[in-house]
Amino acid sequence: MTETTLTAHTLTELLDTRYSCRAFLPQQVPRDVIEQILALAQRTPSWCNTQPWQVAITEGDATDRFRAGLAEAIRTVTQASDIEFPREYRGVYRDRRRECALQLYSSLGIAGDRAASAQQTMRNFDLFDAPHVAVVTTDEALGTYGAVDCGLYVGTFLLAAQSLGVATIPQAALAGCSPYLRDFFDIPEGRNVVCAISFGYPDTDHPANGFRTTRADQDAVVSWVSR
């Protein structure tokens, strides 16, 4: 196996084995492992090398304090996001979203149970019991491209974590609680919350971690222009 082939194989393995973890063990990730993830994620390319991301990470008691405050904020604080959520899911995007939800609910044995499905959705705000959460923000003046760069950063973070045996789930849901996040992390004006990433070690026995989403065929997303 050539070096190039080995590199491609390693990337393929990371992409194939990573999934959105929805049940974590309470075990903390050692600080040095988190710092390795961050060092790898910092190599993310960005528009004009602006590197617009800033990241706030909880550990120890701070995660529990954040989680408890978030649960209270969901009930009492008007929700708002700094970046507009999708206006609608239509066509194939709606279909893929529904398929993912059905896979999750079926794995938990709650397909068709609206009350249980809603309760599962609220697990986002428990961080799925993760011992850590990272909140990613961008400079609002950089607009869409700053958010795109942060999306690249999130992708690198997920794969870096996977390479070190750490499970992750990126969460847009928490961005809808930006007033609470802004207060908890003392996020300054001029920065927009992009998303959060809950992370830790996976509970591999939990049924929520027992399914894998599909990916569209290349023909569904790629068009070739040869001349």
Short mmCIF file of C-alpha atoms in Angstrom, two decimals, residues 26-31 34 57-68 127 129-133 184 199:
data_model
loop_
_atom_site.label_atom_id
_atom_site.label_comp_id
_atom_site.label_asym_id
_atom_site.label_seq_id
_atom_site.Cartn_x
_atom_site.Cartn_y
_atom_site.Cartn_z
CA PRO A 26 -19.89 10.32 32.21
CA GLN A 27 -16.11 9.85 31.88
CA GLN A 28 -14.24 13.11 31.27
CA VAL A 29 -11.95 13.44 28.27
CA PRO A 30 -8.45 14.30 29.54
CA ARG A 31 -7.45 17.91 28.90
CA ILE A 34 -8.99 17.82 24.03
CA ILE A 57 -15.40 24.48 26.09
CA THR A 58 -16.85 23.17 29.32
CA GLU A 59 -15.36 20.51 31.56
CA GLY A 60 -16.02 19.13 35.02
CA ASP A 61 -18.69 20.85 37.09
CA ALA A 62 -19.05 23.61 34.50
CA THR A 63 -20.76 21.20 32.10
CA ASP A 64 -23.34 20.25 34.72
CA ARG A 65 -23.89 23.92 35.57
CA PHE A 66 -24.30 24.74 31.88
CA ARG A 67 -26.69 21.83 31.36
CA ALA A 68 -28.86 22.80 34.33
CA LEU A 127 -26.25 17.37 25.76
CA ASP A 129 -25.28 13.42 28.94
CA ALA A 130 -21.97 14.43 27.36
CA PRO A 131 -19.26 15.57 29.81
CA HIS A 132 -18.17 18.42 27.53
CA VAL A 133 -19.65 20.92 25.12
CA PHE A 184 -23.04 31.81 30.24
CA PHE A 199 -18.44 15.36 23.01
#
